[in-house]
XYZ file of C-alpha atoms in Angstrom:
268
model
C 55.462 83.857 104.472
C 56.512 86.372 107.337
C 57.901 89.048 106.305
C 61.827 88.342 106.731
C 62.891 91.252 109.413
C 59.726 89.063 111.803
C 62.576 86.914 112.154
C 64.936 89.028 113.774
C 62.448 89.922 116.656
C 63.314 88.384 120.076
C 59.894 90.042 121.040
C 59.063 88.595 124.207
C 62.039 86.797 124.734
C 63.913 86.169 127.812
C 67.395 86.869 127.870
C 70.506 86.458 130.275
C 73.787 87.891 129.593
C 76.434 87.013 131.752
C 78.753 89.794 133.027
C 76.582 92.012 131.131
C 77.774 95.076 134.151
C 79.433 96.715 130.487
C 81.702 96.419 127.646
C 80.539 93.839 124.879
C 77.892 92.034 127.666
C 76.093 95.417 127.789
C 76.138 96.136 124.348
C 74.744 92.547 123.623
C 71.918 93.151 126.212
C 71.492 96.492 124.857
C 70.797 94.798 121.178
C 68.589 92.054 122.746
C 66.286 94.893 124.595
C 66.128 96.976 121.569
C 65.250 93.855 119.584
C 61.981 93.016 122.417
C 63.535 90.963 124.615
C 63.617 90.973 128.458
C 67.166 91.162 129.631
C 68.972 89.379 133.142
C 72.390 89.651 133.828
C 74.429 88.838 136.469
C 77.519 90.823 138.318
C 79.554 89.594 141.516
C 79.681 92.597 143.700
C 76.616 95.212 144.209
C 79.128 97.967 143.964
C 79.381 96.503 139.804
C 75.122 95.941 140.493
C 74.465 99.429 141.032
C 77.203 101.346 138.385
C 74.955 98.884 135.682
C 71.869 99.125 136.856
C 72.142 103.066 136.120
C 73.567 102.684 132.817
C 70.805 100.155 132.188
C 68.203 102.547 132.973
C 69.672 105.573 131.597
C 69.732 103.774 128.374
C 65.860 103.538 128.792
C 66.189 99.896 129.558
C 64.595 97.535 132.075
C 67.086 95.138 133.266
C 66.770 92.977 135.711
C 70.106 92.182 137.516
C 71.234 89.289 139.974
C 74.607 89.166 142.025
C 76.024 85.341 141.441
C 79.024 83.967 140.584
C 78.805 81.612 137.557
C 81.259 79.518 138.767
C 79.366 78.517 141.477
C 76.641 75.640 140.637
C 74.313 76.525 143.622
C 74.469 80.169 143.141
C 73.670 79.367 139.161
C 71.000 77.430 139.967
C 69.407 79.931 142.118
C 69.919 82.562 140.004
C 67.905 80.837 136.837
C 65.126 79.571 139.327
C 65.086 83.193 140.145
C 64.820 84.471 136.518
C 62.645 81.679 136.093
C 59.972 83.030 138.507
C 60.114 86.405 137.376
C 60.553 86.943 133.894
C 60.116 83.128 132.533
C 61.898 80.583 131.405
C 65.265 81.735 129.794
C 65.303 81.535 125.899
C 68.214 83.257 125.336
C 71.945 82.711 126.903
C 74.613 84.474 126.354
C 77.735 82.848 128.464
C 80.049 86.304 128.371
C 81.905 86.270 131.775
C 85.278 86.266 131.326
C 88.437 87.377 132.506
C 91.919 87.343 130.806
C 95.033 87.121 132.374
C 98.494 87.884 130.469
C 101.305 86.199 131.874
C 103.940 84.863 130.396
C 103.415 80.644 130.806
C 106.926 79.918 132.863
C 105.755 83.005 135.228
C 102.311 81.736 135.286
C 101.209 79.652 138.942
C 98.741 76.383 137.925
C 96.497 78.489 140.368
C 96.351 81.683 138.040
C 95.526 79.163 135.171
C 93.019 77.343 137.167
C 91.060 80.646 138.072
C 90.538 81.729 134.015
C 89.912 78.160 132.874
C 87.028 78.578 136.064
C 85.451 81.535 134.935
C 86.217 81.164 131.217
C 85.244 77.812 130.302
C 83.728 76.003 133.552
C 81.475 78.709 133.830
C 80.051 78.319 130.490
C 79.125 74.861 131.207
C 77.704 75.281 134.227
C 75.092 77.952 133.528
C 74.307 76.318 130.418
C 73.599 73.141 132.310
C 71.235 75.384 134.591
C 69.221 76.479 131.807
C 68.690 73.390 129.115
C 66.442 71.734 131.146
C 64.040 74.512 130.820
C 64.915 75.320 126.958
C 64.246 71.392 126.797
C 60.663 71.634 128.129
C 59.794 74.966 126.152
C 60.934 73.255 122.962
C 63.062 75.577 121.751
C 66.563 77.664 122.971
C 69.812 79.778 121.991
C 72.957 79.392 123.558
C 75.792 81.637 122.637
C 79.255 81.337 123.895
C 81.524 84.789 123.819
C 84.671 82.792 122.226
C 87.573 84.581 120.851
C 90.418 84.761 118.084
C 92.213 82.751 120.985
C 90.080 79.705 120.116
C 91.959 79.571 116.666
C 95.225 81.117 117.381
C 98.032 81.258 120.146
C 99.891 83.634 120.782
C 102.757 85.278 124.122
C 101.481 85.239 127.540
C 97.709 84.073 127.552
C 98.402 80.060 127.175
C 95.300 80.159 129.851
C 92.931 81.965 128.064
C 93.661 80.533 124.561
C 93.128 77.143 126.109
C 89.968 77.664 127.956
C 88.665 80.082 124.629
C 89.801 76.839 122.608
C 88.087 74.322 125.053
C 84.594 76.986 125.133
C 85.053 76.274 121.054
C 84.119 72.472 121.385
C 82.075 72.978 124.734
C 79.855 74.925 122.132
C 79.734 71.963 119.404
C 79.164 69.446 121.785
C 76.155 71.398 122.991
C 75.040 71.535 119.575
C 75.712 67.586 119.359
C 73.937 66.886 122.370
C 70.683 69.222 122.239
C 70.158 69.926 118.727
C 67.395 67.220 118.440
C 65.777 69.386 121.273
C 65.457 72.588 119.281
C 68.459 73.990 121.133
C 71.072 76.139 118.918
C 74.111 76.695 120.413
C 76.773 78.905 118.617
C 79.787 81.081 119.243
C 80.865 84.627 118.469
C 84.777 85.077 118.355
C 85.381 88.751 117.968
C 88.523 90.170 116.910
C 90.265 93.367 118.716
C 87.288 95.267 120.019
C 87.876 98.807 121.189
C 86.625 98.948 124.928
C 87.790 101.338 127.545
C 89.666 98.547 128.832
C 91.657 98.572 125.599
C 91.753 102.164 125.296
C 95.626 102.792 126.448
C 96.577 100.375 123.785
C 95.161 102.542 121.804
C 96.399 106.238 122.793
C 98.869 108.344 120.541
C 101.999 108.518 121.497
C 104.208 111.543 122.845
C 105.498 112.201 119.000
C 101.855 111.638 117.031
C 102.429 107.930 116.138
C 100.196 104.962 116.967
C 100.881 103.046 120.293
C 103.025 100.031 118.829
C 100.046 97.480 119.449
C 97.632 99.646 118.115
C 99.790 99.547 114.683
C 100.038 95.798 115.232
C 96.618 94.880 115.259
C 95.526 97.611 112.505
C 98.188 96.608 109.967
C 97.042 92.406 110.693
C 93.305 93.632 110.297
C 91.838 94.087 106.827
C 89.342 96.349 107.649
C 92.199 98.278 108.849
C 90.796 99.294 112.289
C 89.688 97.640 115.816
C 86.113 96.858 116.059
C 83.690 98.236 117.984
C 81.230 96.395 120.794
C 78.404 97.536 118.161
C 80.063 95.275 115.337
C 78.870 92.326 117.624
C 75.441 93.658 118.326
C 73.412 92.722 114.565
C 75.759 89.173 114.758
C 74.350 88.510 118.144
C 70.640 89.091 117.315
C 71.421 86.729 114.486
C 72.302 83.967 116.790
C 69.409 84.488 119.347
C 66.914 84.519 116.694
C 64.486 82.177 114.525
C 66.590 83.369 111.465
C 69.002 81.473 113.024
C 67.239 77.917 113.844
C 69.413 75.936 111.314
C 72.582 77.720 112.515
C 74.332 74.925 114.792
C 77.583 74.591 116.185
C 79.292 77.316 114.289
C 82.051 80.129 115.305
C 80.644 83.817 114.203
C 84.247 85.520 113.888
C 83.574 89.118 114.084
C 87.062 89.895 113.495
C 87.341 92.565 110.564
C 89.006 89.549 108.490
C 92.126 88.914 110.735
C 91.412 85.074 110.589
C 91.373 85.099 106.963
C 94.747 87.272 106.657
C 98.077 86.535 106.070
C 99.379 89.924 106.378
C 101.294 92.114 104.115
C 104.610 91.486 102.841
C 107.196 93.174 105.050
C 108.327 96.120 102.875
């Protein structure tokens, strides 16, 4: 038998991370590089291109990026006939575009909702249609799906995202339904409150010392008693993108410090 850590190699592998440009994307395609594989990624603008193209490379990585929107079939397609040509036929996808928009439902226009059920859900299905036909012919393929606590829970003012999270939930187990007899795993990772610079003012101290009000929220519903970082999700995600993964189907990864699994404590 191999020796067990063989498994974990994506040696040779290549990868494509969508909206990869930074935050959990980049540490994802970070992982992946450090772990052998070749890494594509996508980003809408060249302004977003060039910012992670440096990081990329001052991180001693060779990525290869592509500007596409994913929620535009012909510009998919091109993009994976692209990748295709010059790194190989894609073994690894990680469907991580996504945007988030917190509105309270009444306030929200059908056209606000439309936009993150585009990017957060259609997307997903229509760069994973891109690349099954070639994970078909090779025999083999991993398909991960960035899903979120918002696939289990609701909660004020992202109805939109919670549905299209909830909708990338099944997406991901009908994949598994449809293409596991191909050699084709397709799984999620939900992670919990990550710590990003996006998230970073929920995060500051406030004027008198004391934790920003959300910040106490999330900490005190969180066993592990802290938000998680975009390195929590890096070992999970080599999981799902490798052979020690092959009989992992149609499952949700919640890298959530335990929230799902917690009550909370008894108000004092």
């Amino acid at each position: 038998m191999a020796n067990i850590l063989d498994q974990f190699s994506l040696k040779g592998k290549v990868a494509l991370v969508t909206g990869a440009a930074y935050g959990i994307g980049y540490a994802i395609a970070k992982a992946y590089a450090e772990a052998g594989a070749k890494i594509a990624f996508n980003c809408r603008s060249q302004k977003h291109m060039d910012k992670a193209l440096a990081a990329y490379q001052e991180d001693g990585i060779e990525a290869h990026g592509y500007i596409c929107d994913v929620t535009k079939e012909d510009e998919v397609q091109k993009m994976v006939a692209d990748i295709e040509k010059e790194l190989g036929t894609i073994d690894i996808l990680v469907n991580n575009a996504g945007i988030i928009k917190r509105i309270p439902m009444l306030e929200m226009k059908a056209e606000e909702f439309r936009q993150v059920v585009d990017i957060d859900l259609n997307a997903p299905f229509i760069v994973s249609k891109a690349v099954i036909p070639g994970m078909k012919k090779k025999g083999h393929g991993k398909i991960i799906n960035i899903c979120s606590m918002m696939s289990e829970l609701g909660r004020e003012t992202v109805s939109a995202y919670a549905a299209a999270k909830g909708g990338l939930k099944m997406l991901t187990r009908n994949i598994c339904s449809e293409f596991g007899e191909y050699n084709i795993q397709c799984n999620g990772i939900g992670p919990g409150y990550i710590a990003t610079p996006q998230t970073a003012p929920l995060r500051e101290r406030q004027p008198d010392g004391s934790r920003h009000p959300f910040d106490s929220f999330i900490v005190s519903k969180t066993p592990a008693a802290r938000w998680g970082t975009t390195e929590d999700l890096m070992g999970p995600a080599v999981f799902l993108a490798s052979d020690a993964s092959d009989f992992v189907n149609g499952h949700i990864l919640y890298v959530d410090g335990g929230i799902l699994a917690y009550i909370g404590k008894q108000p004092q």
